[in-house]
Short mmCIF file of C-alpha atoms and ligand atoms in Angstrom, two decimals:
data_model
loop_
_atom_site.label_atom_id
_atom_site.label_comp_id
_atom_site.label_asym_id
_atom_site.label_seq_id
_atom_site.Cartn_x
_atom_site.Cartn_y
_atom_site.Cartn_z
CA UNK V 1 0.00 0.00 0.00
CA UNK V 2 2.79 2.65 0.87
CA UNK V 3 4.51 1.46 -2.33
CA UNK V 4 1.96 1.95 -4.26
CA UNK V 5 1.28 5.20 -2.26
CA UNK V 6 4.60 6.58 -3.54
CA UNK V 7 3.87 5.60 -6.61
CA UNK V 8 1.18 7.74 -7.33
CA UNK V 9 3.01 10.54 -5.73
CA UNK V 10 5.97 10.76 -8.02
CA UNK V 11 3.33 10.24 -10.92
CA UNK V 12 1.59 13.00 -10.05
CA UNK V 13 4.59 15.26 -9.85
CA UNK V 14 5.48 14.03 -13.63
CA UNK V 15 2.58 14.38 -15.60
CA UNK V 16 1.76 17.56 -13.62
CA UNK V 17 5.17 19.17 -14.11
CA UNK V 18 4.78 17.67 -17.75
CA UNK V 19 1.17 19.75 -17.82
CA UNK V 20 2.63 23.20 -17.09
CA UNK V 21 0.36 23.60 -14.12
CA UNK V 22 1.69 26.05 -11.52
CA UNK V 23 4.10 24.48 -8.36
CA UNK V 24 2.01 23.23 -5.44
CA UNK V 25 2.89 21.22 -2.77
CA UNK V 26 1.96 17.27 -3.07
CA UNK V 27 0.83 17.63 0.45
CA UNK V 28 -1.78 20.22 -0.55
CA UNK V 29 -3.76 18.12 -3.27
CA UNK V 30 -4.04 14.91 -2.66
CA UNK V 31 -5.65 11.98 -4.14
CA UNK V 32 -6.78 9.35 -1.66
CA UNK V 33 -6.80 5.70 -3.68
CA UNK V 34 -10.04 4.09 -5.48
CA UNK V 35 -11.78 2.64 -1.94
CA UNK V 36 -12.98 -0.45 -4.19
CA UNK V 37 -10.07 -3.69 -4.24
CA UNK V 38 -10.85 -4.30 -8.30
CA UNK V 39 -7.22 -5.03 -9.40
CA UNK V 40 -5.97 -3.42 -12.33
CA UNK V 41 -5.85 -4.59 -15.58
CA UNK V 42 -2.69 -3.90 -16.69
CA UNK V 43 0.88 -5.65 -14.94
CA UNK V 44 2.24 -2.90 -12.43
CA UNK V 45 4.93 -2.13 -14.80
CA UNK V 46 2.72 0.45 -16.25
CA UNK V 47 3.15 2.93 -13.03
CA UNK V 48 7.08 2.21 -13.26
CA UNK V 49 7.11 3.07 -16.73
CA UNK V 50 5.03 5.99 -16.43
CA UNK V 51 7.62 7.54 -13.91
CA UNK V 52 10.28 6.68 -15.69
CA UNK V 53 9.33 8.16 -19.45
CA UNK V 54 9.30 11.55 -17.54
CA UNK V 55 12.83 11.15 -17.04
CA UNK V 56 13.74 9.88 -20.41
CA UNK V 57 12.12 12.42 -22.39
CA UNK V 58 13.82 15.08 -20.11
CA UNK V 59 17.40 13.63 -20.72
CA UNK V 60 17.04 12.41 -24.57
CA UNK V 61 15.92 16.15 -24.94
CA UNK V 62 19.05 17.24 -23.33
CA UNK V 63 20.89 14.49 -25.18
CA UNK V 64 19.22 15.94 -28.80
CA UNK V 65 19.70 19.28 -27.80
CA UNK V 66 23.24 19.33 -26.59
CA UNK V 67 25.00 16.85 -28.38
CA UNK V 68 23.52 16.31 -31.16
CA UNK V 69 23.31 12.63 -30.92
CA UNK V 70 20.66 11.34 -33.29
CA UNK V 71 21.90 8.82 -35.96
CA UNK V 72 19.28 5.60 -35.20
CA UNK V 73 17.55 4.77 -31.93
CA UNK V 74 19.97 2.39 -31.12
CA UNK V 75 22.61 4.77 -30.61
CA UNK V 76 20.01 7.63 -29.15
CA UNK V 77 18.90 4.82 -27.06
CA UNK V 78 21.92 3.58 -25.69
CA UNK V 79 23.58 7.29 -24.23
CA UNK V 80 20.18 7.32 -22.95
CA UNK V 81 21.31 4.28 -20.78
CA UNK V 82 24.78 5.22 -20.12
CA UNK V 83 23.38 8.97 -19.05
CA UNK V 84 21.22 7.01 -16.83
CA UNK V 85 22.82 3.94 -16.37
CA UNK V 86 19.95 2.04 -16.27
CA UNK V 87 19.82 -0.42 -19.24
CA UNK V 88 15.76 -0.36 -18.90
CA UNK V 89 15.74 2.71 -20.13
CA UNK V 90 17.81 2.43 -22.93
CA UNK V 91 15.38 -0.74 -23.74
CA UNK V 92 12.12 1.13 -23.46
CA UNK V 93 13.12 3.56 -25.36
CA UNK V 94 14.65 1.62 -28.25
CA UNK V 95 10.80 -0.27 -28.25
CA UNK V 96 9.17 3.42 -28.60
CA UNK V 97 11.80 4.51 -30.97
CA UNK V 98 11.52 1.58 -33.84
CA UNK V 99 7.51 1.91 -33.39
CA UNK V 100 7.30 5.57 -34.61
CA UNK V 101 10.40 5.74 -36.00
CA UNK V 102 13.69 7.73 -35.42
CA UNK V 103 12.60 10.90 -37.08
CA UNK V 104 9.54 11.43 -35.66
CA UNK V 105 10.74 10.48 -32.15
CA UNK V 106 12.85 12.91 -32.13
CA UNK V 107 10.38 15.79 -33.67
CA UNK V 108 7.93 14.24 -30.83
CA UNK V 109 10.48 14.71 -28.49
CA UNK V 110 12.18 18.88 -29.66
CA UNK V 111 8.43 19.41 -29.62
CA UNK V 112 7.70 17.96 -25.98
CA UNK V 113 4.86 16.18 -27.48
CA UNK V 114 5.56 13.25 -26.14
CA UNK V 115 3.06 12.63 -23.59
CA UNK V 116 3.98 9.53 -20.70
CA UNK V 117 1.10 7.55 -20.79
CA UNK V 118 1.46 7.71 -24.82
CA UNK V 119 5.11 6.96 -24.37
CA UNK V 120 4.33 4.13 -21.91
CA UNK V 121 1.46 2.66 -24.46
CA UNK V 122 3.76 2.17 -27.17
CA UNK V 123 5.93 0.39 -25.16
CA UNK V 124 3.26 -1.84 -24.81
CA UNK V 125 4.00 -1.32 -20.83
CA UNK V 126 0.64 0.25 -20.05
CA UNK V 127 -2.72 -1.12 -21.56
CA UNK V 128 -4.82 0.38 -24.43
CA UNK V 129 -8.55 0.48 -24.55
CA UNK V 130 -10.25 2.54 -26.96
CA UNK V 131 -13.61 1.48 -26.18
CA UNK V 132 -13.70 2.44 -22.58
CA UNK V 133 -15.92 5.22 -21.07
CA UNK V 134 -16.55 6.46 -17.34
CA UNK V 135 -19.68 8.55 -16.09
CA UNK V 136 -19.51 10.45 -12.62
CA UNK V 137 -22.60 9.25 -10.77
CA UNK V 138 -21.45 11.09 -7.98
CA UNK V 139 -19.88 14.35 -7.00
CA UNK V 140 -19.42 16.28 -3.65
CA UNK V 141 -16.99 18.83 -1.63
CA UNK V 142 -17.13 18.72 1.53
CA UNK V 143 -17.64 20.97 4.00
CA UNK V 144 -19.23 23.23 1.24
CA UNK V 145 -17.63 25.88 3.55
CA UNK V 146 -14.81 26.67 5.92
CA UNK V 147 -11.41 28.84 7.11
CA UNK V 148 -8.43 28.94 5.63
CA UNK V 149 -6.47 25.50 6.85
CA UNK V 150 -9.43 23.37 6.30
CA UNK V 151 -9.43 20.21 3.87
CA UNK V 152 -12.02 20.02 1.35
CA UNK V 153 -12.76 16.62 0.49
CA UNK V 154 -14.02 15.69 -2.82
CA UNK V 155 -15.54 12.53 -3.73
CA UNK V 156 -16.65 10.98 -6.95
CA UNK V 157 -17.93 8.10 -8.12
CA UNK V 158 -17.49 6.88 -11.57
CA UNK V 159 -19.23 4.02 -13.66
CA UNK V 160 -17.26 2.21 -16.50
CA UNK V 161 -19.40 -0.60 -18.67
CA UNK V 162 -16.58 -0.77 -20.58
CA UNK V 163 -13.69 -0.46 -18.52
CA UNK V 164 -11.23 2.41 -19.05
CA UNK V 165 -7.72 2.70 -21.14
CA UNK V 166 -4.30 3.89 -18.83
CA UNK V 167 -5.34 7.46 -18.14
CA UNK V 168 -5.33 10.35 -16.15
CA UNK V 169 -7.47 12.10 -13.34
CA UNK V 170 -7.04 15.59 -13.26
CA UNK V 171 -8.43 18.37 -10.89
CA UNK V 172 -8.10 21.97 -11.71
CA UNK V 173 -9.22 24.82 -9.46
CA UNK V 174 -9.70 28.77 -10.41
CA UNK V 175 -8.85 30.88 -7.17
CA UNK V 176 -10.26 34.22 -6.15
CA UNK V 177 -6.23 35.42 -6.61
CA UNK V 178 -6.70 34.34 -9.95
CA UNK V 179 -3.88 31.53 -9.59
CA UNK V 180 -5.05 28.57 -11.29
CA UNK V 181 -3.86 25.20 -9.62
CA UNK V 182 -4.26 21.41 -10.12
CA UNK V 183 -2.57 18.33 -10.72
CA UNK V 184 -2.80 15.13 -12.91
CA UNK V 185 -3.02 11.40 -11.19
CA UNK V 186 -2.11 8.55 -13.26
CA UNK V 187 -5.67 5.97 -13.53
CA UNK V 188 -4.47 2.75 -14.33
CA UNK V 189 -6.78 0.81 -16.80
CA UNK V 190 -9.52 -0.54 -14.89
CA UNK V 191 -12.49 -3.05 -15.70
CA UNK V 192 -16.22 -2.38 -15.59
CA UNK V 193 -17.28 -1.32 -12.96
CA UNK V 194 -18.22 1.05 -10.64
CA UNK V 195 -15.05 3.33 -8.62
CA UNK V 196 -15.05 5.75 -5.88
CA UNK V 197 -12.44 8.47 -5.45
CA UNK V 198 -11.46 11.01 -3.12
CA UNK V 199 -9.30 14.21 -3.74
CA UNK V 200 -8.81 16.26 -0.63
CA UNK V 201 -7.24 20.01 -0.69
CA UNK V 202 -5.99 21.82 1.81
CA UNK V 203 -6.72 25.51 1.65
CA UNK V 204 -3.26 26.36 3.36
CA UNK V 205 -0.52 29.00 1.80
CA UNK V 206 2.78 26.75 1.52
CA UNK V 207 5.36 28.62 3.95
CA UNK V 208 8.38 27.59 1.81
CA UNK V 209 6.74 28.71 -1.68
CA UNK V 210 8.46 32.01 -2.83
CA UNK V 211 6.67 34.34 -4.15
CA UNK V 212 9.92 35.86 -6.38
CA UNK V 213 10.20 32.62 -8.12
CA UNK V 214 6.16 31.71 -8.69
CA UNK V 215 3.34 32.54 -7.80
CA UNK V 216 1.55 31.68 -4.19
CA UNK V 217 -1.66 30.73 -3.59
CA UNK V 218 -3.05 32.76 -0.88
CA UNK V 219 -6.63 31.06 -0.13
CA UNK V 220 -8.00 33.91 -0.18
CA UNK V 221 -12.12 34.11 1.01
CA UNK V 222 -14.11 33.43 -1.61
CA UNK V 223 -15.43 30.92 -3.96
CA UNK V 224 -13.54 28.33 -5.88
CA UNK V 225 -14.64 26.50 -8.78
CA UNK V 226 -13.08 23.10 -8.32
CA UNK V 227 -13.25 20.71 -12.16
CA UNK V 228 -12.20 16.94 -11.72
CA UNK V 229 -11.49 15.18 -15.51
CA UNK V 230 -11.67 11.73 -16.07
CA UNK V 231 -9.75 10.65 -19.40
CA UNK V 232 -8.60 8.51 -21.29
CA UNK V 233 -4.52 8.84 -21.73
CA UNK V 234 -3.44 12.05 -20.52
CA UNK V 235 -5.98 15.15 -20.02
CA UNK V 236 -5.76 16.90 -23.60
CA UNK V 237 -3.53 14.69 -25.38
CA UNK V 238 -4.12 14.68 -29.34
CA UNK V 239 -2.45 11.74 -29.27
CA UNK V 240 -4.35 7.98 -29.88
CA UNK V 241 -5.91 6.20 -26.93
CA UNK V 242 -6.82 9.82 -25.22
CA UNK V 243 -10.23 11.50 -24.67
CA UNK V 244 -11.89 13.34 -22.04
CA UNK V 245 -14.41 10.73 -20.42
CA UNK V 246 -15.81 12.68 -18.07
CA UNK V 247 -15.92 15.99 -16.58
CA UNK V 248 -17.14 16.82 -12.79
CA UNK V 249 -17.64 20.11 -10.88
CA UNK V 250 -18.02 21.78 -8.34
CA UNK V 251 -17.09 24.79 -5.64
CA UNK V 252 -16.36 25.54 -1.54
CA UNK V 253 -16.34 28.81 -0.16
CA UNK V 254 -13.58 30.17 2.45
CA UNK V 255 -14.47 32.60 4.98
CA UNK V 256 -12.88 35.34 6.23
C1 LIG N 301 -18.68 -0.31 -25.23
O1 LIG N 301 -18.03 -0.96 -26.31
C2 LIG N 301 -18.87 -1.22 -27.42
C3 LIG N 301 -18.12 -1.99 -28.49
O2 LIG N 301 -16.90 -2.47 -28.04
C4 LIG N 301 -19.40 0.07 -27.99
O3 LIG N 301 -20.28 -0.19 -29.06
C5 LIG N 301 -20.12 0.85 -26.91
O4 LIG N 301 -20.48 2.12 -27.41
C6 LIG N 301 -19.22 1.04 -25.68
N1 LIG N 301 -19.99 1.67 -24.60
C7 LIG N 301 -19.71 2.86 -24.10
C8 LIG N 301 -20.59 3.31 -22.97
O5 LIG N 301 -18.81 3.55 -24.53
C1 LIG N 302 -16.70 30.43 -10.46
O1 LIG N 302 -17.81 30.20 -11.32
C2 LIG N 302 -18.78 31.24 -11.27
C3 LIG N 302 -19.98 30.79 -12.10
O2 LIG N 302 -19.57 30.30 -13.33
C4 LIG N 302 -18.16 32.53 -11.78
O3 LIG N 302 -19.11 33.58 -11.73
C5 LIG N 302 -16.96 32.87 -10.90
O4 LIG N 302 -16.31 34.01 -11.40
C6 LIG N 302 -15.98 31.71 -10.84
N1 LIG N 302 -14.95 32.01 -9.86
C7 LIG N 302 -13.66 31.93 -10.12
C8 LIG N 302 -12.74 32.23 -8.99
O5 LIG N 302 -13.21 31.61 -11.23
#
């Protein structure tokens, strides 16, 4: 369970970083795990390769941009594992490479269009299902009001007949101060059925964020519009396997 736990948490810092939201702390928006024991479909490798393709489109960018190495996948591939050294990697890479081809990897990657979940589908490391769908049943914040340090809790429930592809759950909340924040959490494929989720968010400034480098949430009173996504590969990708499945909302109010 903590495993898995930490997991998630380095996912979420990926594809969010990967999603240009703005910096907030993990502890701050957190997604509590599906409360329902359906295993996943997919082998757990998907997760692992998730967090690593953030990595290796980072460095092969570096790797592009810098030296210039490009030639055939095979040799793009392997600097990518001596950078690293991690021969999995390399491996992984080489698999995405030869499937689109060394030209258009690298556009994909100069063009940071390379989403992970994409990445990690090509690979064949996290499942594919183009005929899934989810509906939110369910959708509330809770309390609908409070003071600055309280934890909203928002919980969903979703309904797949289908079952769902590798995707991503994203929340995304618009602030009196005008300083949009969210996250993305990896959702692994799932089968039919019916899931419930919980975000929380804590309506706290972070102490250590510094307001010179970014901007800082200051929870200000007011109301804030809170919109969860549920989608297929990552939230806004044009690339195959993605769609937006379903879309939630909602608001809480802080008080002076
Ligand atoms: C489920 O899949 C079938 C075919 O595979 C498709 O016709 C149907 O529209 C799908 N249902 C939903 C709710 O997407
Ligand atoms: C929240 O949504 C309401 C209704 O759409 C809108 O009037 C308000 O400006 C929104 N608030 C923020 C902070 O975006």
């Amino acid at each position: 369970m903590y495993k898995s736990l930490t997991f998630i948490l380095i996912v979420i810092i990926g594809i969010a970083n990967a999603r240009g939201f703005s910096n907030i702390k993990a502890e701050n928006i957190r997604h509590i795990k599906s409360f329902s024991s359906q295993k996943n479909v997919g082998l757990d490798l998907c997760p692992t390769c998730i967090n690593v393709a953030d990595e290796s489109i980072n460095i092969l960018l570096n790797l592009i941009l810098d030296t210039g190495i490009i030639g055939t996948c095979g040799t793009l591939c392997q600097a990518l594992a001596e950078k690293t050294g991690s021969e999995i990697l390399g491996t992984v890479c080489d698999i995405v490479c030869d499937v689109v081809g060394i030209d258009e990897f690298i556009k994909l990657i100069e063009k940071a269009d390379l989403d992970p979940i994409w990445y990690c589908e090509i690979a064949k490391l996290c499942p594919v299902n183009d005929h899934g769908d989810a509906k939110i049943t369910k959708f509330t914040i809770l309390p609908p009001t409070g003071r600055q340090g309280q934890t909203f809790t928002i919980d969903f429930t979703f309904v797949s007949v289908n079952g769902t592809g590798t995707g991503e759950l994203t929340i995304d909340i618009r602030t009196p101060d005008h300083i949009p924040l969210g996250t993305g959490f990896l959702l692994q494929a799932q089968k039919p059925g019916t899931y419930n989720e919980r975000i929380t968010v804590k309506a706290e400034p972070d102490p250590q964020c510094d307001p010179t480098q970014q901007p800082c949430e200051q929870w200000l009173p007011g109301v804030y519009n809170v919109t969860v996504q549920i989608c297929n590969g990552e939230c806004g990708s044009k690339h195959p396997h993605s769609a937006i499945y379903d879309t939630g909302r909602g608001t809480f109010q802080l008080t002076g």
